[in-house]
GROMACS .gro file of C-alpha atoms in nm:
model
  400
    1UNK     CA    1   7.663  14.243  -5.819
    2UNK     CA    2   7.361  14.461  -5.898
    3UNK     CA    3   7.298  14.768  -5.669
    4UNK     CA    4   6.980  14.613  -5.520
    5UNK     CA    5   7.167  14.295  -5.437
    6UNK     CA    6   7.442  14.500  -5.267
    7UNK     CA    7   7.187  14.683  -5.049
    8UNK     CA    8   7.024  14.350  -4.952
    9UNK     CA    9   7.359  14.202  -4.858
   10UNK     CA   10   7.443  14.506  -4.641
   11UNK     CA   11   7.108  14.478  -4.459
   12UNK     CA   12   7.168  14.105  -4.401
   13UNK     CA   13   7.519  14.176  -4.275
   14UNK     CA   14   7.396  14.446  -4.038
   15UNK     CA   15   7.120  14.220  -3.904
   16UNK     CA   16   7.369  13.940  -3.851
   17UNK     CA   17   7.614  14.169  -3.677
   18UNK     CA   18   7.338  14.305  -3.456
   19UNK     CA   19   7.238  13.952  -3.364
   20UNK     CA   20   7.595  13.868  -3.268
   21UNK     CA   21   7.626  14.187  -3.061
   22UNK     CA   22   7.292  14.112  -2.892
   23UNK     CA   23   7.395  13.757  -2.811
   24UNK     CA   24   7.725  13.880  -2.671
   25UNK     CA   25   7.538  14.132  -2.456
   26UNK     CA   26   7.285  13.889  -2.309
   27UNK     CA   27   7.501  13.575  -2.292
   28UNK     CA   28   7.677  13.664  -1.963
   29UNK     CA   29   7.341  13.740  -1.799
   30UNK     CA   30   7.195  13.410  -1.921
   31UNK     CA   31   7.506  13.226  -1.812
   32UNK     CA   32   7.484  13.386  -1.468
   33UNK     CA   33   7.120  13.285  -1.436
   34UNK     CA   34   7.206  12.926  -1.524
   35UNK     CA   35   7.524  12.906  -1.320
   36UNK     CA   36   7.511  12.715  -0.993
   37UNK     CA   37   7.503  12.901  -0.663
   38UNK     CA   38   7.845  12.832  -0.511
   39UNK     CA   39   7.826  12.791  -0.134
   40UNK     CA   40   8.145  12.738   0.065
   41UNK     CA   41   8.221  12.598   0.409
   42UNK     CA   42   8.467  12.395   0.610
   43UNK     CA   43   8.369  12.109   0.835
   44UNK     CA   44   8.542  11.878   1.079
   45UNK     CA   45   8.563  11.537   0.912
   46UNK     CA   46   8.868  11.441   1.115
   47UNK     CA   47   8.991  11.543   1.459
   48UNK     CA   48   8.814  11.594   1.792
   49UNK     CA   49   8.524  11.802   1.659
   50UNK     CA   50   8.417  11.531   1.415
   51UNK     CA   51   8.152  11.367   1.632
   52UNK     CA   52   7.960  11.692   1.678
   53UNK     CA   53   8.015  11.825   1.327
   54UNK     CA   54   7.906  11.504   1.159
   55UNK     CA   55   7.599  11.470   1.381
   56UNK     CA   56   7.464  11.823   1.410
   57UNK     CA   57   7.585  12.012   1.107
   58UNK     CA   58   7.724  11.871   0.783
   59UNK     CA   59   7.448  11.610   0.730
   60UNK     CA   60   7.204  11.903   0.729
   61UNK     CA   61   7.402  12.095   0.468
   62UNK     CA   62   7.406  11.786   0.245
   63UNK     CA   63   7.034  11.719   0.294
   64UNK     CA   64   6.948  12.082   0.220
   65UNK     CA   65   7.149  12.091  -0.104
   66UNK     CA   66   7.000  11.756  -0.204
   67UNK     CA   67   6.642  11.876  -0.146
   68UNK     CA   68   6.694  12.210  -0.318
   69UNK     CA   69   6.859  12.056  -0.623
   70UNK     CA   70   6.587  11.791  -0.648
   71UNK     CA   71   6.338  12.081  -0.669
   72UNK     CA   72   6.532  12.230  -0.960
   73UNK     CA   73   6.772  12.437  -0.752
   74UNK     CA   74   6.769  12.713  -0.494
   75UNK     CA   75   6.500  12.973  -0.561
   76UNK     CA   76   6.701  13.290  -0.627
   77UNK     CA   77   6.433  13.555  -0.640
   78UNK     CA   78   6.220  13.350  -0.879
   79UNK     CA   79   6.496  13.168  -1.071
   80UNK     CA   80   6.596  12.815  -0.979
   81UNK     CA   81   6.973  12.762  -0.969
   82UNK     CA   82   7.147  12.445  -0.863
   83UNK     CA   83   7.357  12.451  -0.546
   84UNK     CA   84   7.726  12.369  -0.574
   85UNK     CA   85   7.879  12.304  -0.231
   86UNK     CA   86   8.247  12.397  -0.206
   87UNK     CA   87   8.370  12.227   0.110
   88UNK     CA   88   8.677  12.081   0.276
   89UNK     CA   89   8.792  11.913   0.596
   90UNK     CA   90   8.921  12.166   0.849
   91UNK     CA   91   9.066  11.881   1.058
   92UNK     CA   92   8.923  12.041   1.374
   93UNK     CA   93   9.185  12.312   1.346
   94UNK     CA   94   9.094  12.678   1.403
   95UNK     CA   95   9.381  12.808   1.187
   96UNK     CA   96   9.264  12.592   0.897
   97UNK     CA   97   8.910  12.721   0.943
   98UNK     CA   98   9.020  13.084   0.924
   99UNK     CA   99   9.258  13.029   0.631
  100UNK     CA  100   8.994  12.842   0.431
  101UNK     CA  101   8.717  13.098   0.483
  102UNK     CA  102   8.961  13.375   0.391
  103UNK     CA  103   9.013  13.196   0.058
  104UNK     CA  104   8.644  13.119   0.004
  105UNK     CA  105   8.536  13.479   0.062
  106UNK     CA  106   8.847  13.668  -0.046
  107UNK     CA  107   8.976  13.503  -0.364
  108UNK     CA  108   8.721  13.234  -0.459
  109UNK     CA  109   8.436  13.481  -0.399
  110UNK     CA  110   8.173  13.214  -0.350
  111UNK     CA  111   7.813  13.336  -0.350
  112UNK     CA  112   7.741  13.240   0.011
  113UNK     CA  113   7.909  13.061   0.299
  114UNK     CA  114   7.780  12.825   0.567
  115UNK     CA  115   7.937  12.828   0.917
  116UNK     CA  116   8.185  12.574   1.060
  117UNK     CA  117   8.121  12.364   1.371
  118UNK     CA  118   8.164  12.483   1.727
  119UNK     CA  119   8.185  12.798   1.936
  120UNK     CA  120   8.563  12.836   1.906
  121UNK     CA  121   8.575  12.807   1.526
  122UNK     CA  122   8.284  13.047   1.484
  123UNK     CA  123   8.443  13.294   1.723
  124UNK     CA  124   8.760  13.287   1.512
  125UNK     CA  125   8.594  13.332   1.175
  126UNK     CA  126   8.300  13.560   1.263
  127UNK     CA  127   8.494  13.891   1.232
  128UNK     CA  128   8.629  13.777   0.895
  129UNK     CA  129   8.281  13.702   0.761
  130UNK     CA  130   8.165  14.039   0.884
  131UNK     CA  131   8.455  14.215   0.710
  132UNK     CA  132   8.374  14.048   0.378
  133UNK     CA  133   8.001  14.099   0.425
  134UNK     CA  134   7.889  13.736   0.426
  135UNK     CA  135   7.579  13.654   0.635
  136UNK     CA  136   7.659  13.383   0.891
  137UNK     CA  137   7.374  13.179   1.043
  138UNK     CA  138   7.564  12.975   1.299
  139UNK     CA  139   7.386  12.668   1.439
  140UNK     CA  140   7.654  12.532   1.675
  141UNK     CA  141   7.797  12.842   1.842
  142UNK     CA  142   7.708  12.918   2.201
  143UNK     CA  143   7.889  13.219   2.339
  144UNK     CA  144   7.788  13.549   2.496
  145UNK     CA  145   8.120  13.688   2.374
  146UNK     CA  146   8.000  13.635   2.018
  147UNK     CA  147   7.684  13.831   2.096
  148UNK     CA  148   7.888  14.106   2.259
  149UNK     CA  149   8.103  14.148   1.946
  150UNK     CA  150   7.794  14.305   1.782
  151UNK     CA  151   7.883  14.183   1.434
  152UNK     CA  152   7.594  14.280   1.204
  153UNK     CA  153   7.640  13.983   0.968
  154UNK     CA  154   7.658  13.720   1.243
  155UNK     CA  155   7.353  13.535   1.381
  156UNK     CA  156   7.343  13.266   1.649
  157UNK     CA  157   7.064  13.009   1.624
  158UNK     CA  158   7.126  12.832   1.957
  159UNK     CA  159   6.993  12.965   2.282
  160UNK     CA  160   7.277  13.134   2.467
  161UNK     CA  161   7.418  13.046   2.814
  162UNK     CA  162   7.202  13.280   3.021
  163UNK     CA  163   6.872  13.149   2.881
  164UNK     CA  164   6.984  12.785   2.858
  165UNK     CA  165   7.123  12.769   3.211
  166UNK     CA  166   6.842  12.985   3.344
  167UNK     CA  167   6.599  12.717   3.223
  168UNK     CA  168   6.803  12.443   3.395
  169UNK     CA  169   6.812  12.628   3.727
  170UNK     CA  170   6.439  12.702   3.708
  171UNK     CA  171   6.374  12.329   3.659
  172UNK     CA  172   6.600  12.232   3.951
  173UNK     CA  173   6.432  12.489   4.177
  174UNK     CA  174   6.091  12.352   4.083
  175UNK     CA  175   6.209  12.009   4.204
  176UNK     CA  176   6.338  12.134   4.538
  177UNK     CA  177   6.708  12.085   4.456
  178UNK     CA  178   6.932  12.228   4.728
  179UNK     CA  179   7.282  12.118   4.628
  180UNK     CA  180   7.460  12.069   4.295
  181UNK     CA  181   7.810  11.991   4.168
  182UNK     CA  182   7.946  12.120   3.838
  183UNK     CA  183   8.235  12.025   3.612
  184UNK     CA  184   8.319  12.217   3.295
  185UNK     CA  185   8.558  12.188   3.005
  186UNK     CA  186   8.824  12.458   3.018
  187UNK     CA  187   8.739  12.647   2.699
  188UNK     CA  188   8.501  12.918   2.576
  189UNK     CA  189   8.194  12.692   2.590
  190UNK     CA  190   8.264  12.552   2.937
  191UNK     CA  191   8.372  12.878   3.091
  192UNK     CA  192   8.074  13.078   2.966
  193UNK     CA  193   7.818  12.819   3.077
  194UNK     CA  194   7.986  12.786   3.415
  195UNK     CA  195   7.974  13.166   3.455
  196UNK     CA  196   7.604  13.160   3.359
  197UNK     CA  197   7.539  12.891   3.621
  198UNK     CA  198   7.716  13.089   3.893
  199UNK     CA  199   7.493  13.383   3.812
  200UNK     CA  200   7.173  13.179   3.783
  201UNK     CA  201   7.206  13.005   4.121
  202UNK     CA  202   7.240  13.335   4.309
  203UNK     CA  203   6.937  13.362   4.534
  204UNK     CA  204   6.797  13.032   4.403
  205UNK     CA  205   6.855  12.835   4.724
  206UNK     CA  206   7.086  12.598   4.532
  207UNK     CA  207   7.440  12.564   4.670
  208UNK     CA  208   7.730  12.447   4.454
  209UNK     CA  209   7.921  12.190   4.660
  210UNK     CA  210   8.187  12.130   4.395
  211UNK     CA  211   8.314  12.334   4.097
  212UNK     CA  212   8.586  12.173   3.883
  213UNK     CA  213   8.728  12.250   3.540
  214UNK     CA  214   8.908  11.994   3.324
  215UNK     CA  215   9.108  12.006   2.999
  216UNK     CA  216   8.931  11.907   2.678
  217UNK     CA  217   9.176  11.624   2.624
  218UNK     CA  218   9.097  11.453   2.952
  219UNK     CA  219   9.079  11.075   2.951
  220UNK     CA  220   8.978  11.016   3.312
  221UNK     CA  221   8.718  11.199   3.520
  222UNK     CA  222   8.674  10.927   3.782
  223UNK     CA  223   8.877  11.100   4.061
  224UNK     CA  224   8.663  11.414   4.047
  225UNK     CA  225   8.343  11.207   4.015
  226UNK     CA  226   8.437  11.006   4.326
  227UNK     CA  227   8.502  11.329   4.516
  228UNK     CA  228   8.164  11.464   4.406
  229UNK     CA  229   7.990  11.139   4.502
  230UNK     CA  230   8.126  11.177   4.857
  231UNK     CA  231   7.951  11.516   4.881
  232UNK     CA  232   7.618  11.360   4.776
  233UNK     CA  233   7.471  11.653   4.576
  234UNK     CA  234   7.110  11.648   4.458
  235UNK     CA  235   7.220  11.737   4.104
  236UNK     CA  236   7.523  11.690   3.878
  237UNK     CA  237   7.587  11.941   3.600
  238UNK     CA  238   7.849  11.890   3.327
  239UNK     CA  239   7.936  12.149   3.064
  240UNK     CA  240   8.101  11.899   2.837
  241UNK     CA  241   8.162  11.798   2.476
  242UNK     CA  242   8.056  11.463   2.327
  243UNK     CA  243   8.366  11.260   2.432
  244UNK     CA  244   8.356  11.410   2.784
  245UNK     CA  245   7.979  11.365   2.811
  246UNK     CA  246   8.014  10.995   2.733
  247UNK     CA  247   8.320  10.962   2.958
  248UNK     CA  248   8.152  11.131   3.256
  249UNK     CA  249   7.839  10.921   3.216
  250UNK     CA  250   8.026  10.590   3.188
  251UNK     CA  251   8.251  10.670   3.481
  252UNK     CA  252   7.962  10.796   3.695
  253UNK     CA  253   7.806  10.455   3.643
  254UNK     CA  254   8.134  10.281   3.725
  255UNK     CA  255   8.185  10.468   4.054
  256UNK     CA  256   7.817  10.437   4.150
  257UNK     CA  257   7.742  10.810   4.143
  258UNK     CA  258   7.362  10.836   4.122
  259UNK     CA  259   7.232  11.189   4.185
  260UNK     CA  260   6.859  11.257   4.147
  261UNK     CA  261   6.930  11.490   3.854
  262UNK     CA  262   7.208  11.424   3.603
  263UNK     CA  263   7.268  11.691   3.338
  264UNK     CA  264   7.543  11.693   3.073
  265UNK     CA  265   7.582  11.907   2.764
  266UNK     CA  266   7.695  11.854   2.405
  267UNK     CA  267   7.635  11.496   2.298
  268UNK     CA  268   7.361  11.415   2.547
  269UNK     CA  269   7.096  11.474   2.280
  270UNK     CA  270   7.287  11.265   2.022
  271UNK     CA  271   7.149  10.927   1.917
  272UNK     CA  272   7.502  10.803   1.991
  273UNK     CA  273   7.437  10.858   2.361
  274UNK     CA  274   7.176  10.586   2.383
  275UNK     CA  275   7.385  10.354   2.167
  276UNK     CA  276   7.677  10.382   2.410
  277UNK     CA  277   7.481  10.401   2.734
  278UNK     CA  278   7.186  10.188   2.606
  279UNK     CA  279   6.826  10.311   2.614
  280UNK     CA  280   6.781  10.190   2.972
  281UNK     CA  281   7.115  10.337   3.079
  282UNK     CA  282   7.028  10.678   2.936
  283UNK     CA  283   6.687  10.689   3.102
  284UNK     CA  284   6.637  11.012   3.295
  285UNK     CA  285   6.964  11.177   3.186
  286UNK     CA  286   6.912  11.545   3.107
  287UNK     CA  287   7.092  11.782   2.874
  288UNK     CA  288   7.068  12.074   2.638
  289UNK     CA  289   6.783  12.006   2.402
  290UNK     CA  290   6.524  12.202   2.215
  291UNK     CA  291   6.314  11.987   1.985
  292UNK     CA  292   6.197  11.644   1.872
  293UNK     CA  293   5.939  11.518   1.624
  294UNK     CA  294   5.653  11.632   1.848
  295UNK     CA  295   5.767  11.994   1.836
  296UNK     CA  296   5.601  12.072   1.502
  297UNK     CA  297   5.484  11.901   1.180
  298UNK     CA  298   5.787  12.057   1.010
  299UNK     CA  299   6.018  11.899   1.267
  300UNK     CA  300   5.866  11.557   1.197
  301UNK     CA  301   5.906  11.603   0.820
  302UNK     CA  302   6.266  11.715   0.865
  303UNK     CA  303   6.344  11.418   1.091
  304UNK     CA  304   6.202  11.170   0.840
  305UNK     CA  305   6.386  11.331   0.547
  306UNK     CA  306   6.713  11.329   0.742
  307UNK     CA  307   6.683  10.959   0.823
  308UNK     CA  308   6.592  10.875   0.462
  309UNK     CA  309   6.878  11.077   0.312
  310UNK     CA  310   7.159  11.053   0.566
  311UNK     CA  311   7.070  10.706   0.701
  312UNK     CA  312   7.087  10.829   1.060
  313UNK     CA  313   6.884  11.037   1.303
  314UNK     CA  314   6.962  11.403   1.370
  315UNK     CA  315   7.038  11.501   1.727
  316UNK     CA  316   6.762  11.675   1.924
  317UNK     CA  317   6.947  12.000   1.986
  318UNK     CA  318   7.172  12.174   1.734
  319UNK     CA  319   7.051  11.976   1.431
  320UNK     CA  320   6.718  12.152   1.468
  321UNK     CA  321   6.897  12.486   1.484
  322UNK     CA  322   7.101  12.397   1.176
  323UNK     CA  323   6.788  12.319   0.978
  324UNK     CA  324   6.610  12.629   1.105
  325UNK     CA  325   6.905  12.840   0.987
  326UNK     CA  326   6.887  12.684   0.643
  327UNK     CA  327   6.514  12.752   0.631
  328UNK     CA  328   6.581  13.118   0.706
  329UNK     CA  329   6.857  13.139   0.445
  330UNK     CA  330   6.637  12.974   0.184
  331UNK     CA  331   6.358  13.224   0.240
  332UNK     CA  332   6.601  13.515   0.238
  333UNK     CA  333   6.748  13.418  -0.101
  334UNK     CA  334   6.401  13.358  -0.239
  335UNK     CA  335   6.296  13.707  -0.131
  336UNK     CA  336   6.603  13.918  -0.208
  337UNK     CA  337   6.833  13.708  -0.427
  338UNK     CA  338   7.207  13.678  -0.361
  339UNK     CA  339   7.268  14.037  -0.255
  340UNK     CA  340   7.440  13.961   0.074
  341UNK     CA  341   7.359  14.294   0.238
  342UNK     CA  342   6.993  14.242   0.150
  343UNK     CA  343   7.009  13.886   0.292
  344UNK     CA  344   7.157  14.023   0.616
  345UNK     CA  345   6.880  14.281   0.642
  346UNK     CA  346   6.613  14.017   0.572
  347UNK     CA  347   6.749  13.792   0.848
  348UNK     CA  348   6.791  14.078   1.097
  349UNK     CA  349   6.458  14.248   1.044
  350UNK     CA  350   6.204  13.967   1.018
  351UNK     CA  351   6.045  13.705   1.242
  352UNK     CA  352   6.110  13.366   1.084
  353UNK     CA  353   5.882  13.062   1.091
  354UNK     CA  354   6.094  12.749   1.136
  355UNK     CA  355   6.066  12.390   1.255
  356UNK     CA  356   6.159  12.519   1.604
  357UNK     CA  357   5.887  12.784   1.596
  358UNK     CA  358   5.938  13.156   1.560
  359UNK     CA  359   6.295  13.283   1.549
  360UNK     CA  360   6.393  13.648   1.559
  361UNK     CA  361   6.716  13.822   1.637
  362UNK     CA  362   6.816  14.100   1.871
  363UNK     CA  363   7.156  14.183   1.725
  364UNK     CA  364   7.326  13.846   1.687
  365UNK     CA  365   7.114  13.664   1.945
  366UNK     CA  366   6.811  13.447   1.876
  367UNK     CA  367   6.554  13.584   2.119
  368UNK     CA  368   6.259  13.393   1.972
  369UNK     CA  369   6.351  13.053   2.117
  370UNK     CA  370   6.363  13.016   2.496
  371UNK     CA  371   6.617  12.812   2.690
  372UNK     CA  372   6.518  12.447   2.719
  373UNK     CA  373   6.607  12.127   2.901
  374UNK     CA  374   6.577  11.781   2.746
  375UNK     CA  375   6.567  11.436   2.905
  376UNK     CA  376   6.598  11.082   2.772
  377UNK     CA  377   6.276  10.887   2.824
  378UNK     CA  378   6.233  10.540   2.671
  379UNK     CA  379   6.464  10.613   2.378
  380UNK     CA  380   6.343  10.965   2.297
  381UNK     CA  381   6.502  11.291   2.405
  382UNK     CA  382   6.199  11.477   2.534
  383UNK     CA  383   6.180  11.849   2.596
  384UNK     CA  384   6.085  11.875   2.967
  385UNK     CA  385   6.137  12.245   3.041
  386UNK     CA  386   5.993  12.508   3.021
  387UNK     CA  387   5.640  12.365   3.050
  388UNK     CA  388   5.517  12.567   2.752
  389UNK     CA  389   5.772  12.392   2.526
  390UNK     CA  390   5.759  12.049   2.690
  391UNK     CA  391   5.692  11.736   2.486
  392UNK     CA  392   5.683  11.521   2.804
  393UNK     CA  393   5.681  11.562   3.181
  394UNK     CA  394   6.005  11.534   3.379
  395UNK     CA  395   6.071  11.191   3.528
  396UNK     CA  396   6.290  11.085   3.819
  397UNK     CA  397   6.620  10.941   3.699
  398UNK     CA  398   6.658  10.573   3.794
  399UNK     CA  399   6.996  10.445   3.908
  400UNK     CA  400   7.242  10.362   3.630
   0.00000   0.00000   0.00000
């Protein structure tokens, strides 16, 4: 080989080697940019939590991932990356919830996590998420104890007991209610709401004529409902879960208990409630509720998309909170990327525009959305209190 040819070959070899080194240097970055965003969660697909989880929460996760991926992926600070959901059935078991999130955050090291269903499961896993530094925007947790933990990575979308029950008592006072009876499920949710009610009725002129707890596995509430009927209260209040809400309503009808104001909790705002009780049977029943399609144009668009994608309506309470949380998370990732500390700071330090209106947090608590009361009217769960949030005026409940 002539000297000139040797020099040319060396230059070609060096260029080629440099190209290989360059490709090796940039390939991981390119691969990371093209890799899906892995988002982990557990959800009750079996067991007693299933009705709530599959109404208020998981359908929203699926719809969100579907919409984001149809748009090219989640906007990660200007780069679209597909969402890969990493999920499993927690079988309504708190131990399974904790063990699975430990794996998702500890060894799988997913990019983000979404919360499980229910106050108890969130209470169990919230300290773990905080330890690993994963932002948690919980849409179905209602507990002052969670607020009091002061976990910087944990955010509660739902209105908490004091504001929710304060709204109920304000409504009852406005209607001249003098007596009420309360039953409550014997767990974190029931106990905290009952405690909030005891506090809210102080000085209100409302007297509690009956106060009964019951186990979550109860199959018969008719004895306590008969005893309450004999005391003829103006209002009935139940801090109950979907199966208990349905059970109490059906058995109230069976024993002929017809108070002027009938309020139950989780499940009242579910479409299932009118299917079981019928539209006429549900008329005038009140419960925890915060939105419907009249609340905002965004709420109407969300409702329509949910029905089109999931082939069923969202409930009028926590589903709205679930979607609002996903809106906040989407905007956070768009603004700051997948840096979880930066996401936490974005969530904590901004006022967020959502389908429910403005949401902002004081510590873990959503202080942007007031407590609300909803009521079934002609097949729609209307917001009837406070007046500034109302989508319809309160009506008198007809007899069952």
